[in-house]
Tab-separated table of C-alpha atoms in Angstrom:
chain	number	residue	atom	x	y	z
A	1	UNK	CA	102.304	56.128	94.206
A	2	UNK	CA	105.587	55.655	92.613
A	3	UNK	CA	105.948	55.690	88.822
A	4	UNK	CA	106.841	51.888	88.925
A	5	UNK	CA	103.818	51.208	91.272
A	6	UNK	CA	101.680	52.956	88.575
A	7	UNK	CA	103.072	51.048	85.748
A	8	UNK	CA	102.560	47.747	87.537
A	9	UNK	CA	98.817	48.641	88.154
A	10	UNK	CA	98.352	49.863	84.733
A	11	UNK	CA	99.707	46.582	83.206
A	12	UNK	CA	97.208	44.557	85.067
A	13	UNK	CA	94.383	46.447	83.680
A	14	UNK	CA	95.316	45.896	80.194
A	15	UNK	CA	95.506	42.039	80.717
A	16	UNK	CA	91.944	42.156	81.996
A	17	UNK	CA	90.647	43.894	79.260
A	18	UNK	CA	92.260	41.578	76.947
A	19	UNK	CA	90.734	38.646	78.558
A	20	UNK	CA	87.557	40.215	78.497
A	21	UNK	CA	87.965	40.549	74.708
A	22	UNK	CA	88.746	37.096	74.155
A	23	UNK	CA	85.787	35.960	76.164
A	24	UNK	CA	83.565	37.997	74.119
A	25	UNK	CA	85.037	36.706	70.818
A	26	UNK	CA	84.614	33.054	72.031
A	27	UNK	CA	81.028	33.731	72.972
A	28	UNK	CA	80.426	35.218	69.496
A	29	UNK	CA	81.978	32.379	67.968
A	30	UNK	CA	79.941	29.971	69.861
A	31	UNK	CA	76.623	31.824	69.261
A	32	UNK	CA	77.538	31.977	65.538
A	33	UNK	CA	78.369	28.342	65.605
A	34	UNK	CA	75.145	27.552	67.382
A	35	UNK	CA	73.212	29.496	64.861
A	36	UNK	CA	74.774	27.837	62.057
A	37	UNK	CA	74.159	24.505	63.591
A	38	UNK	CA	70.456	25.483	63.697
A	39	UNK	CA	70.383	26.797	60.226
A	40	UNK	CA	72.124	23.668	59.028
A	41	UNK	CA	69.564	21.604	61.088
A	42	UNK	CA	66.528	23.385	59.594
A	43	UNK	CA	68.243	23.019	56.038
A	44	UNK	CA	68.801	19.304	56.727
A	45	UNK	CA	65.121	18.668	57.645
A	46	UNK	CA	63.920	20.797	54.582
A	47	UNK	CA	66.241	18.758	52.234
A	48	UNK	CA	65.067	15.610	53.833
A	49	UNK	CA	61.437	16.731	53.213
A	50	UNK	CA	62.080	17.814	49.778
A	51	UNK	CA	63.798	14.646	48.965
A	52	UNK	CA	60.968	12.419	50.521
A	53	UNK	CA	58.470	14.552	48.423
A	54	UNK	CA	60.567	14.277	45.110
A	55	UNK	CA	60.709	10.426	45.756
A	56	UNK	CA	56.856	10.398	46.444
A	57	UNK	CA	56.333	12.357	43.228
A	58	UNK	CA	58.592	9.955	41.378
A	59	UNK	CA	56.968	6.917	42.507
A	60	UNK	CA	53.500	8.538	41.581
A	61	UNK	CA	54.583	9.433	38.212
A	62	UNK	CA	56.275	6.041	37.729
A	63	UNK	CA	53.335	3.985	39.267
A	64	UNK	CA	52.213	2.935	35.837
A	65	UNK	CA	55.555	2.769	34.058
A	66	UNK	CA	54.894	-0.384	32.437
A	67	UNK	CA	51.100	-0.034	32.223
A	68	UNK	CA	48.433	2.315	31.057
A	69	UNK	CA	47.624	5.217	33.371
A	70	UNK	CA	44.368	5.350	35.540
A	71	UNK	CA	41.490	6.889	33.799
A	72	UNK	CA	42.483	5.765	30.090
A	73	UNK	CA	40.126	3.607	28.110
A	74	UNK	CA	39.287	2.987	24.483
A	75	UNK	CA	35.560	2.397	23.291
A	76	UNK	CA	34.572	1.795	26.805
A	77	UNK	CA	37.447	-0.777	27.453
A	78	UNK	CA	39.155	0.154	30.608
A	79	UNK	CA	43.129	-0.087	30.129
A	80	UNK	CA	44.216	0.775	33.546
A	81	UNK	CA	46.978	-1.572	34.747
A	82	UNK	CA	47.287	-3.251	31.384
A	83	UNK	CA	50.660	-3.508	29.662
A	84	UNK	CA	50.642	-2.715	25.950
A	85	UNK	CA	50.453	-6.183	24.897
A	86	UNK	CA	47.727	-7.043	27.331
A	87	UNK	CA	45.657	-4.132	26.197
A	88	UNK	CA	46.113	-5.136	22.421
A	89	UNK	CA	45.030	-8.547	23.172
A	90	UNK	CA	42.002	-7.113	25.308
A	91	UNK	CA	40.870	-4.964	22.413
A	92	UNK	CA	41.606	-7.786	19.847
A	93	UNK	CA	39.325	-9.898	21.622
A	94	UNK	CA	36.653	-7.499	22.222
A	95	UNK	CA	36.628	-6.311	18.467
A	96	UNK	CA	36.815	-9.788	17.321
A	97	UNK	CA	33.413	-10.314	18.764
A	98	UNK	CA	32.163	-7.159	17.111
A	99	UNK	CA	33.486	-8.175	13.746
A	100	UNK	CA	31.599	-11.571	14.017
A	101	UNK	CA	28.580	-10.369	15.353
A	102	UNK	CA	25.736	-11.799	13.262
A	103	UNK	CA	23.125	-9.388	11.938
A	104	UNK	CA	19.817	-11.072	10.954
A	105	UNK	CA	17.429	-9.366	8.721
A	106	UNK	CA	14.005	-10.762	8.372
A	107	UNK	CA	10.855	-10.195	6.023
A	108	UNK	CA	8.085	-12.584	6.228
A	109	UNK	CA	9.361	-16.002	5.809
A	110	UNK	CA	12.865	-14.733	4.346
A	111	UNK	CA	15.943	-14.029	6.248
A	112	UNK	CA	19.479	-12.811	5.495
A	113	UNK	CA	22.589	-13.240	7.825
A	114	UNK	CA	25.744	-11.650	7.582
A	115	UNK	CA	28.599	-10.293	9.890
A	116	UNK	CA	30.758	-6.954	9.678
A	117	UNK	CA	33.590	-9.209	8.514
A	118	UNK	CA	31.536	-10.213	5.494
A	119	UNK	CA	31.569	-6.759	4.063
A	120	UNK	CA	35.248	-6.055	4.791
A	121	UNK	CA	35.063	-4.609	8.222
A	122	UNK	CA	38.230	-3.989	10.206
A	123	UNK	CA	39.413	-2.221	13.365
A	124	UNK	CA	42.940	-0.454	13.498
A	125	UNK	CA	43.557	-0.024	17.414
A	126	UNK	CA	47.535	0.543	17.205
A	127	UNK	CA	47.073	4.524	16.644
A	128	UNK	CA	44.673	4.926	19.605
A	129	UNK	CA	46.628	2.557	21.811
A	130	UNK	CA	49.767	4.822	21.170
A	131	UNK	CA	47.790	7.918	22.144
A	132	UNK	CA	46.475	6.250	25.155
A	133	UNK	CA	49.876	4.976	26.130
A	134	UNK	CA	51.520	8.514	26.035
A	135	UNK	CA	49.066	10.128	28.692
A	136	UNK	CA	51.279	10.928	31.605
A	137	UNK	CA	54.483	10.111	29.841
A	138	UNK	CA	55.298	13.402	28.140
A	139	UNK	CA	56.985	16.730	29.471
A	140	UNK	CA	58.787	17.074	32.695
A	141	UNK	CA	58.053	15.561	35.914
A	142	UNK	CA	55.308	18.267	37.026
A	143	UNK	CA	53.709	18.169	33.538
A	144	UNK	CA	53.422	14.343	33.659
A	145	UNK	CA	52.221	14.513	37.243
A	146	UNK	CA	49.472	17.182	36.165
A	147	UNK	CA	48.272	15.115	33.462
A	148	UNK	CA	48.000	11.947	35.525
A	149	UNK	CA	46.019	13.729	38.217
A	150	UNK	CA	43.876	15.330	35.692
A	151	UNK	CA	43.028	11.692	34.233
A	152	UNK	CA	41.732	10.585	37.611
A	153	UNK	CA	39.229	13.602	37.722
A	154	UNK	CA	38.234	13.460	34.062
A	155	UNK	CA	38.993	10.072	32.591
A	156	UNK	CA	39.508	9.840	28.707
A	157	UNK	CA	37.738	7.370	26.583
A	158	UNK	CA	39.313	7.179	23.069
A	159	UNK	CA	37.216	6.048	20.208
A	160	UNK	CA	38.609	3.476	17.585
A	161	UNK	CA	36.497	3.803	14.424
A	162	UNK	CA	35.385	0.535	12.511
A	163	UNK	CA	36.201	0.699	8.743
A	164	UNK	CA	34.106	-1.243	6.105
A	165	UNK	CA	33.462	-1.296	2.654
A	166	UNK	CA	30.174	0.739	2.046
A	167	UNK	CA	30.049	-0.423	-1.532
A	168	UNK	CA	29.893	-4.030	-0.194
A	169	UNK	CA	27.123	-3.252	2.195
A	170	UNK	CA	25.314	-1.595	-0.753
A	171	UNK	CA	25.565	-4.460	-2.868
A	172	UNK	CA	24.194	-6.508	-0.074
A	173	UNK	CA	21.246	-4.199	0.417
A	174	UNK	CA	20.455	-4.056	-3.396
A	175	UNK	CA	20.447	-7.891	-3.309
A	176	UNK	CA	18.005	-7.963	-0.465
A	177	UNK	CA	15.999	-5.521	-2.121
A	178	UNK	CA	15.855	-7.585	-5.327
A	179	UNK	CA	14.190	-10.378	-3.135
A	180	UNK	CA	11.773	-8.022	-1.321
A	181	UNK	CA	10.587	-5.783	-3.901
A	182	UNK	CA	7.430	-6.965	-5.595
A	183	UNK	CA	4.844	-5.259	-7.592
A	184	UNK	CA	1.265	-5.175	-6.231
A	185	UNK	CA	-1.074	-7.652	-8.047
A	186	UNK	CA	-4.754	-6.332	-8.886
A	187	UNK	CA	-7.529	-8.587	-8.139
A	188	UNK	CA	-9.216	-10.163	-11.343
A	189	UNK	CA	-12.694	-11.178	-12.358
A	190	UNK	CA	-13.633	-13.648	-14.988
A	191	UNK	CA	-16.895	-14.703	-16.283
A	192	UNK	CA	-16.880	-18.269	-16.669
A	193	UNK	CA	-20.418	-18.823	-17.601
A	194	UNK	CA	-23.694	-16.999	-17.758
A	195	UNK	CA	-24.331	-14.894	-14.619
A	196	UNK	CA	-21.128	-16.440	-12.869
A	197	UNK	CA	-18.196	-14.563	-11.987
A	198	UNK	CA	-15.017	-15.866	-10.521
A	199	UNK	CA	-12.451	-13.668	-8.743
A	200	UNK	CA	-8.636	-13.711	-7.889
A	201	UNK	CA	-7.387	-11.986	-4.698
A	202	UNK	CA	-5.357	-8.948	-4.811
A	203	UNK	CA	-1.958	-8.620	-3.252
A	204	UNK	CA	0.164	-5.812	-1.912
A	205	UNK	CA	3.554	-5.024	-3.287
A	206	UNK	CA	6.768	-3.825	-1.550
A	207	UNK	CA	9.431	-1.479	-2.303
A	208	UNK	CA	12.710	-1.537	-0.051
A	209	UNK	CA	14.487	1.726	0.391
A	210	UNK	CA	18.339	0.987	-0.084
A	211	UNK	CA	19.802	4.087	1.312
A	212	UNK	CA	17.592	3.791	4.552
A	213	UNK	CA	18.495	0.110	4.822
A	214	UNK	CA	22.266	0.885	4.477
A	215	UNK	CA	22.140	3.472	7.022
A	216	UNK	CA	20.332	1.160	9.432
A	217	UNK	CA	22.844	-1.516	8.870
A	218	UNK	CA	25.725	0.924	9.439
A	219	UNK	CA	24.262	1.769	12.818
A	220	UNK	CA	24.201	-1.929	13.799
A	221	UNK	CA	27.691	-2.498	12.691
A	222	UNK	CA	28.967	0.446	14.619
A	223	UNK	CA	27.105	-0.862	17.763
A	224	UNK	CA	29.286	-3.947	17.670
A	225	UNK	CA	26.327	-6.144	18.719
A	226	UNK	CA	24.492	-9.011	17.212
A	227	UNK	CA	20.825	-8.358	16.495
A	228	UNK	CA	17.738	-8.942	14.397
A	229	UNK	CA	16.025	-6.489	12.321
A	230	UNK	CA	12.553	-6.838	10.926
A	231	UNK	CA	12.568	-5.169	7.403
A	232	UNK	CA	9.705	-2.573	6.916
A	233	UNK	CA	9.664	-1.842	3.279
A	234	UNK	CA	6.982	0.554	1.720
A	235	UNK	CA	3.700	-1.130	1.019
A	236	UNK	CA	2.228	-0.619	-2.445
A	237	UNK	CA	-1.530	-1.037	-2.533
A	238	UNK	CA	-3.055	-2.531	-5.563
A	239	UNK	CA	-5.246	-0.590	-7.633
A	240	UNK	CA	-8.132	-3.013	-7.772
A	241	UNK	CA	-9.244	-5.027	-4.891
A	242	UNK	CA	-11.311	-8.199	-4.812
A	243	UNK	CA	-13.811	-6.275	-2.715
A	244	UNK	CA	-14.055	-3.410	-5.410
A	245	UNK	CA	-14.593	-6.020	-8.219
A	246	UNK	CA	-17.238	-7.855	-6.218
A	247	UNK	CA	-19.068	-4.539	-5.527
A	248	UNK	CA	-18.893	-3.736	-8.981
A	249	UNK	CA	-20.428	-6.977	-10.223
A	250	UNK	CA	-23.758	-6.835	-8.510
A	251	UNK	CA	-27.198	-7.504	-10.122
A	252	UNK	CA	-28.547	-4.037	-11.189
A	253	UNK	CA	-31.549	-4.928	-13.218
A	254	UNK	CA	-33.290	-7.968	-14.816
A	255	UNK	CA	-36.194	-8.580	-16.979
A	256	UNK	CA	-38.087	-11.733	-18.108
A	257	UNK	CA	-40.545	-11.635	-21.028
A	258	UNK	CA	-42.736	-14.823	-21.791
A	259	UNK	CA	-42.290	-16.331	-25.106
A	260	UNK	CA	-45.870	-17.956	-24.887
A	261	UNK	CA	-46.817	-19.840	-27.993
A	262	UNK	CA	-44.096	-18.288	-30.131
A	263	UNK	CA	-43.079	-20.375	-33.084
A	264	UNK	CA	-39.697	-21.909	-33.351
A	265	UNK	CA	-38.568	-19.425	-35.907
A	266	UNK	CA	-39.458	-16.379	-33.635
A	267	UNK	CA	-37.824	-17.907	-30.687
A	268	UNK	CA	-34.673	-18.395	-32.871
A	269	UNK	CA	-34.887	-14.838	-33.813
A	270	UNK	CA	-35.382	-13.532	-30.342
A	271	UNK	CA	-32.351	-15.661	-29.019
A	272	UNK	CA	-30.237	-14.570	-31.960
A	273	UNK	CA	-30.794	-10.925	-31.032
A	274	UNK	CA	-30.047	-11.511	-27.524
A	275	UNK	CA	-27.057	-13.556	-28.108
A	276	UNK	CA	-25.379	-10.393	-29.563
A	277	UNK	CA	-25.651	-8.825	-25.927
A	278	UNK	CA	-24.713	-11.981	-23.986
A	279	UNK	CA	-21.514	-11.820	-22.052
A	280	UNK	CA	-21.240	-8.027	-23.343
A	281	UNK	CA	-19.201	-5.653	-21.131
A	282	UNK	CA	-19.681	-1.987	-21.598
A	283	UNK	CA	-17.456	0.645	-20.369
A	284	UNK	CA	-18.486	3.549	-17.903
A	285	UNK	CA	-19.771	6.302	-20.093
A	286	UNK	CA	-20.065	4.461	-23.285
A	287	UNK	CA	-23.255	4.801	-25.515
A	288	UNK	CA	-24.552	1.623	-27.030
A	289	UNK	CA	-26.970	1.090	-29.944
A	290	UNK	CA	-29.145	-2.108	-30.255
A	291	UNK	CA	-29.199	-1.915	-34.019
A	292	UNK	CA	-25.369	-1.725	-34.248
A	293	UNK	CA	-24.857	-4.408	-31.942
A	294	UNK	CA	-27.166	-6.890	-33.368
A	295	UNK	CA	-26.830	-5.945	-37.024
A	296	UNK	CA	-29.062	-6.072	-39.965
A	297	UNK	CA	-31.895	-8.533	-39.653
A	298	UNK	CA	-31.072	-10.813	-42.691
A	299	UNK	CA	-31.146	-14.373	-43.603
A	300	UNK	CA	-27.564	-14.149	-44.164
A	301	UNK	CA	-27.160	-13.010	-40.573
A	302	UNK	CA	-29.110	-16.188	-39.413
A	303	UNK	CA	-32.435	-14.571	-38.909
A	304	UNK	CA	-35.646	-16.432	-40.021
A	305	UNK	CA	-39.051	-15.505	-41.131
A	306	UNK	CA	-41.569	-15.098	-38.356
A	307	UNK	CA	-44.606	-12.978	-37.371
A	308	UNK	CA	-43.910	-9.281	-36.657
A	309	UNK	CA	-45.859	-6.072	-36.243
A	310	UNK	CA	-46.450	-4.137	-39.571
A	311	UNK	CA	-48.592	-1.141	-38.749
A	312	UNK	CA	-51.824	-2.273	-37.213
A	313	UNK	CA	-51.192	-5.717	-38.739
A	314	UNK	CA	-49.182	-8.663	-38.138
A	315	UNK	CA	-47.204	-10.135	-41.073
A	316	UNK	CA	-44.374	-12.686	-41.595
A	317	UNK	CA	-40.956	-11.022	-41.970
A	318	UNK	CA	-37.181	-11.706	-41.526
A	319	UNK	CA	-36.335	-11.183	-38.020
A	320	UNK	CA	-39.768	-11.308	-36.391
A	321	UNK	CA	-39.432	-11.505	-32.804
A	322	UNK	CA	-36.351	-9.146	-32.414
A	323	UNK	CA	-38.656	-6.459	-30.839
A	324	UNK	CA	-39.069	-8.847	-27.750
A	325	UNK	CA	-35.227	-9.035	-27.498
A	326	UNK	CA	-34.998	-5.345	-27.427
A	327	UNK	CA	-37.897	-5.105	-25.150
A	328	UNK	CA	-36.296	-7.469	-22.668
A	329	UNK	CA	-33.061	-5.538	-22.813
A	330	UNK	CA	-35.102	-2.218	-22.323
A	331	UNK	CA	-36.839	-3.804	-19.215
A	332	UNK	CA	-33.482	-4.695	-17.820
A	333	UNK	CA	-31.824	-1.178	-18.573
A	334	UNK	CA	-34.645	0.768	-16.894
A	335	UNK	CA	-34.440	-1.223	-13.753
A	336	UNK	CA	-30.671	-0.834	-13.585
A	337	UNK	CA	-31.177	2.889	-13.470
A	338	UNK	CA	-29.282	3.514	-16.817
A	339	UNK	CA	-29.889	6.370	-19.087
A	340	UNK	CA	-32.044	5.765	-22.115
A	341	UNK	CA	-31.205	7.903	-25.116
A	342	UNK	CA	-33.629	6.549	-27.688
A	343	UNK	CA	-36.606	4.353	-27.509
A	344	UNK	CA	-39.875	3.781	-29.230
A	345	UNK	CA	-43.189	1.941	-28.447
A	346	UNK	CA	-44.784	-0.590	-30.609
A	347	UNK	CA	-47.568	0.423	-33.071
A	348	UNK	CA	-49.803	-2.057	-30.930
A	349	UNK	CA	-49.675	-3.226	-27.560
A	350	UNK	CA	-47.422	-6.415	-26.869
A	351	UNK	CA	-48.598	-9.248	-24.633
A	352	UNK	CA	-45.221	-9.759	-22.911
A	353	UNK	CA	-44.888	-6.512	-21.099
A	354	UNK	CA	-47.346	-3.910	-19.583
A	355	UNK	CA	-47.874	-0.802	-21.498
A	356	UNK	CA	-44.939	1.754	-21.871
A	357	UNK	CA	-42.315	-1.076	-20.987
A	358	UNK	CA	-41.723	-1.932	-24.656
A	359	UNK	CA	-39.001	-0.962	-27.027
A	360	UNK	CA	-39.506	-1.606	-30.805
A	361	UNK	CA	-36.743	-1.689	-33.169
A	362	UNK	CA	-36.539	-1.501	-36.956
A	363	UNK	CA	-34.368	-0.095	-39.621
A	364	UNK	CA	-35.527	3.431	-38.721
A	365	UNK	CA	-36.061	2.880	-35.003
A	366	UNK	CA	-33.242	2.219	-32.440
A	367	UNK	CA	-32.811	1.400	-28.696
A	368	UNK	CA	-29.815	3.512	-27.433
A	369	UNK	CA	-28.749	3.727	-23.906
A	370	UNK	CA	-25.691	5.007	-21.989
A	371	UNK	CA	-23.747	3.420	-19.077
A	372	UNK	CA	-24.143	6.040	-16.578
A	373	UNK	CA	-22.462	4.048	-13.692
A	374	UNK	CA	-18.951	4.500	-12.540
A	375	UNK	CA	-17.633	1.168	-13.783
A	376	UNK	CA	-18.268	-1.496	-16.449
A	377	UNK	CA	-21.546	-3.059	-16.858
A	378	UNK	CA	-22.043	-6.694	-17.846
A	379	UNK	CA	-24.975	-8.205	-19.623
A	380	UNK	CA	-26.391	-11.569	-19.859
A	381	UNK	CA	-29.248	-12.043	-22.410
A	382	UNK	CA	-30.534	-15.393	-23.520
A	383	UNK	CA	-33.633	-17.522	-24.066
A	384	UNK	CA	-34.509	-19.855	-21.159
A	385	UNK	CA	-36.207	-22.688	-22.995
A	386	UNK	CA	-37.077	-24.382	-19.696
A	387	UNK	CA	-38.994	-21.368	-18.367
A	388	UNK	CA	-40.213	-20.525	-22.035
A	389	UNK	CA	-39.026	-16.988	-21.573
A	390	UNK	CA	-36.382	-14.250	-22.834
A	391	UNK	CA	-33.999	-13.031	-19.996
A	392	UNK	CA	-31.699	-10.154	-19.736
A	393	UNK	CA	-29.609	-9.323	-16.660
A	394	UNK	CA	-27.289	-6.414	-16.146
A	395	UNK	CA	-24.606	-6.479	-13.553
A	396	UNK	CA	-22.281	-3.842	-12.450
A	397	UNK	CA	-21.795	-1.117	-9.600
A	398	UNK	CA	-25.075	0.624	-8.321
A	399	UNK	CA	-25.482	3.987	-8.880
A	400	UNK	CA	-26.596	4.517	-5.388
A	401	UNK	CA	-26.588	1.116	-3.223
A	402	UNK	CA	-29.075	2.567	-0.838
A	403	UNK	CA	-31.814	3.007	-3.459
A	404	UNK	CA	-34.008	0.315	-5.227
A	405	UNK	CA	-35.748	0.959	-8.554
A	406	UNK	CA	-39.062	-0.267	-9.517
A	407	UNK	CA	-40.986	0.412	-12.810
A	408	UNK	CA	-44.668	1.494	-12.712
A	409	UNK	CA	-47.073	1.704	-15.578
A	410	UNK	CA	-50.301	3.242	-15.604
A	411	UNK	CA	-53.132	2.754	-18.269
A	412	UNK	CA	-54.516	6.284	-19.108
A	413	UNK	CA	-57.108	5.079	-21.804
A	414	UNK	CA	-58.188	1.530	-23.198
A	415	UNK	CA	-61.239	2.228	-25.287
A	416	UNK	CA	-59.544	3.331	-28.609
A	417	UNK	CA	-61.377	1.242	-31.269
A	418	UNK	CA	-60.984	0.755	-34.966
A	419	UNK	CA	-59.363	-2.554	-35.619
A	420	UNK	CA	-60.055	-4.730	-38.732
A	421	UNK	CA	-59.130	-8.282	-39.889
A	422	UNK	CA	-55.880	-9.046	-41.491
A	423	UNK	CA	-54.342	-12.479	-42.752
A	424	UNK	CA	-51.083	-13.932	-42.352
A	425	UNK	CA	-49.596	-16.858	-44.144
A	426	UNK	CA	-48.763	-19.749	-41.776
A	427	UNK	CA	-45.544	-20.535	-43.241
A	428	UNK	CA	-44.462	-23.143	-40.753
A	429	UNK	CA	-47.832	-25.039	-41.263
A	430	UNK	CA	-48.569	-25.061	-37.457
A	431	UNK	CA	-52.322	-24.064	-37.495
A	432	UNK	CA	-53.333	-24.375	-41.102
A	433	UNK	CA	-51.727	-26.213	-44.010
A	434	UNK	CA	-53.881	-25.998	-47.332
A	435	UNK	CA	-54.870	-22.826	-48.957
A	436	UNK	CA	-58.452	-24.000	-49.108
A	437	UNK	CA	-58.855	-24.779	-45.614
A	438	UNK	CA	-60.460	-21.891	-43.555
A	439	UNK	CA	-58.270	-19.490	-41.831
A	440	UNK	CA	-57.706	-19.875	-38.281
A	441	UNK	CA	-57.597	-17.036	-35.551
A	442	UNK	CA	-54.080	-16.483	-34.673
A	443	UNK	CA	-54.466	-13.581	-32.509
A	444	UNK	CA	-57.549	-11.653	-31.596
A	445	UNK	CA	-57.690	-7.775	-32.066
A	446	UNK	CA	-57.819	-5.460	-29.139
A	447	UNK	CA	-58.425	-1.759	-28.649
A	448	UNK	CA	-55.769	0.672	-28.688
A	449	UNK	CA	-54.329	2.200	-25.432
A	450	UNK	CA	-52.542	5.167	-23.940
A	451	UNK	CA	-50.237	4.332	-21.041
A	452	UNK	CA	-47.345	5.721	-19.167
A	453	UNK	CA	-44.375	4.453	-17.177
A	454	UNK	CA	-42.392	5.761	-14.285
A	455	UNK	CA	-39.085	4.828	-12.851
A	456	UNK	CA	-39.623	4.756	-9.054
A	457	UNK	CA	-36.646	5.177	-6.547
A	458	UNK	CA	-37.200	3.928	-2.974
A	459	UNK	CA	-35.015	3.835	0.082
A	460	UNK	CA	-33.516	0.351	0.170
A	461	UNK	CA	-34.020	0.038	3.876
A	462	UNK	CA	-37.326	1.436	4.496
A	463	UNK	CA	-38.881	0.872	1.124
A	464	UNK	CA	-40.189	4.626	1.389
A	465	UNK	CA	-40.470	6.409	-2.011
A	466	UNK	CA	-38.006	9.004	-2.640
A	467	UNK	CA	-38.718	10.361	-6.117
A	468	UNK	CA	-40.106	9.060	-9.548
A	469	UNK	CA	-39.028	9.700	-12.894
A	470	UNK	CA	-41.356	9.384	-15.857
A	471	UNK	CA	-39.930	7.512	-18.678
A	472	UNK	CA	-42.533	7.889	-21.372
A	473	UNK	CA	-46.380	8.255	-22.333
A	474	UNK	CA	-47.256	6.173	-25.388
A	475	UNK	CA	-50.069	5.681	-27.732
A	476	UNK	CA	-50.802	2.197	-29.068
A	477	UNK	CA	-53.055	1.761	-32.191
A	478	UNK	CA	-56.024	-0.727	-31.957
A	479	UNK	CA	-55.005	-4.106	-33.287
A	480	UNK	CA	-56.799	-6.015	-35.956
A	481	UNK	CA	-57.968	-9.649	-35.477
A	482	UNK	CA	-55.197	-11.822	-37.159
A	483	UNK	CA	-55.839	-15.116	-39.018
A	484	UNK	CA	-53.409	-17.760	-40.235
A	485	UNK	CA	-54.111	-19.157	-43.796
A	486	UNK	CA	-52.445	-22.210	-45.470
A	487	UNK	CA	-49.867	-21.706	-48.228
A	488	UNK	CA	-49.970	-25.335	-49.501
A	489	UNK	CA	-51.988	-26.802	-52.637
A	490	UNK	CA	-53.600	-30.020	-51.937
């Protein structure tokens, strides 16, 4: 091949190579452009999605832009969807009812009414409304969204505290206490006449605890609801009930002694001595002396001349008959179960009580006893002219209500002789008037006697004897025949 031909052939190959290179470049450019388009497509989709998501998040965050977020409440009042003004109106209406809620306190027939507003109660909602409003409104978009979503899962209920004047509440409680508090009243007993008692009922008292009442009222005020409360003050029991008084004024013992044919002067002396004990009350544990209560038997004290024992004779003396008063009292005392500290028998037997149931008194002989019950005893002693007898009754609280007491006398000897004849002036002229009239038998003599007396305790239900207590064994001298003689000249 010629040189020229070789050159021509070589030029053609170079052109071919150049074309191939240009094709490869175009292909690479096309591929790069396609890849770029694909990338741009993906990026466009991503940007579109992100824009859409951002818009949705913004809509979620701003869903309650002008109202309270979902899940926010104040004292149970749900604020979701309310504007600030609407929420304020809602709370004002709600708390207006709470401030005007009527609380009624009752005790018996009394009642007291008040509202929280009466004691200066008020509710400030502005601070908590502001706190509630700020939920979901602070921080960046993500922080706000996080808080908004958290509220849906765990709602928030804010509390608004009610304020009030506690001192005003205490003043109210004390004023109620002044009306409720009362002291217990003891039952009373009054003796209006012989053997007649009248009673008044006892009543409980009340004491109201102010602090406890204030705390109870505070709880009701905080609840915001109307209501009625029955006050329950402390009950104060009286020290003395009517039942106790009635059980302490039961008949314990009584004694009746006949006055028989006693003269007016003697009856007067018996009545005067008994009257010293009539209506007399004796405290528990107290010792009583007959002679001290009755006093000296003198004319200055109202006693008169009347027949009385003097050794083994009967003579006229100031105060004759006083021993029948002491004997009648003694009979009631031993039947009442009281303790006898001192007692003496007469020198001779008396006709108005069995042997060993008498009690003689004189300047050197006394009748003393002790109130051994747990309460006062009340003595009624008088002469019953209709029944012609001396009477003594003792009332009080039984030592043992399940036991009855009887007195038993036993004559040990009756053939003790040795009596004589004695004369006594008939100062009243009832049997004989003139000195020269023959004496008139006033009282026939009788032999002496030995006797004993027992206090017999028996079961009040069955009557079975429980025990017996010897009171005394006594010796009575024989009594002389007594004649009345006149003291007037013809």
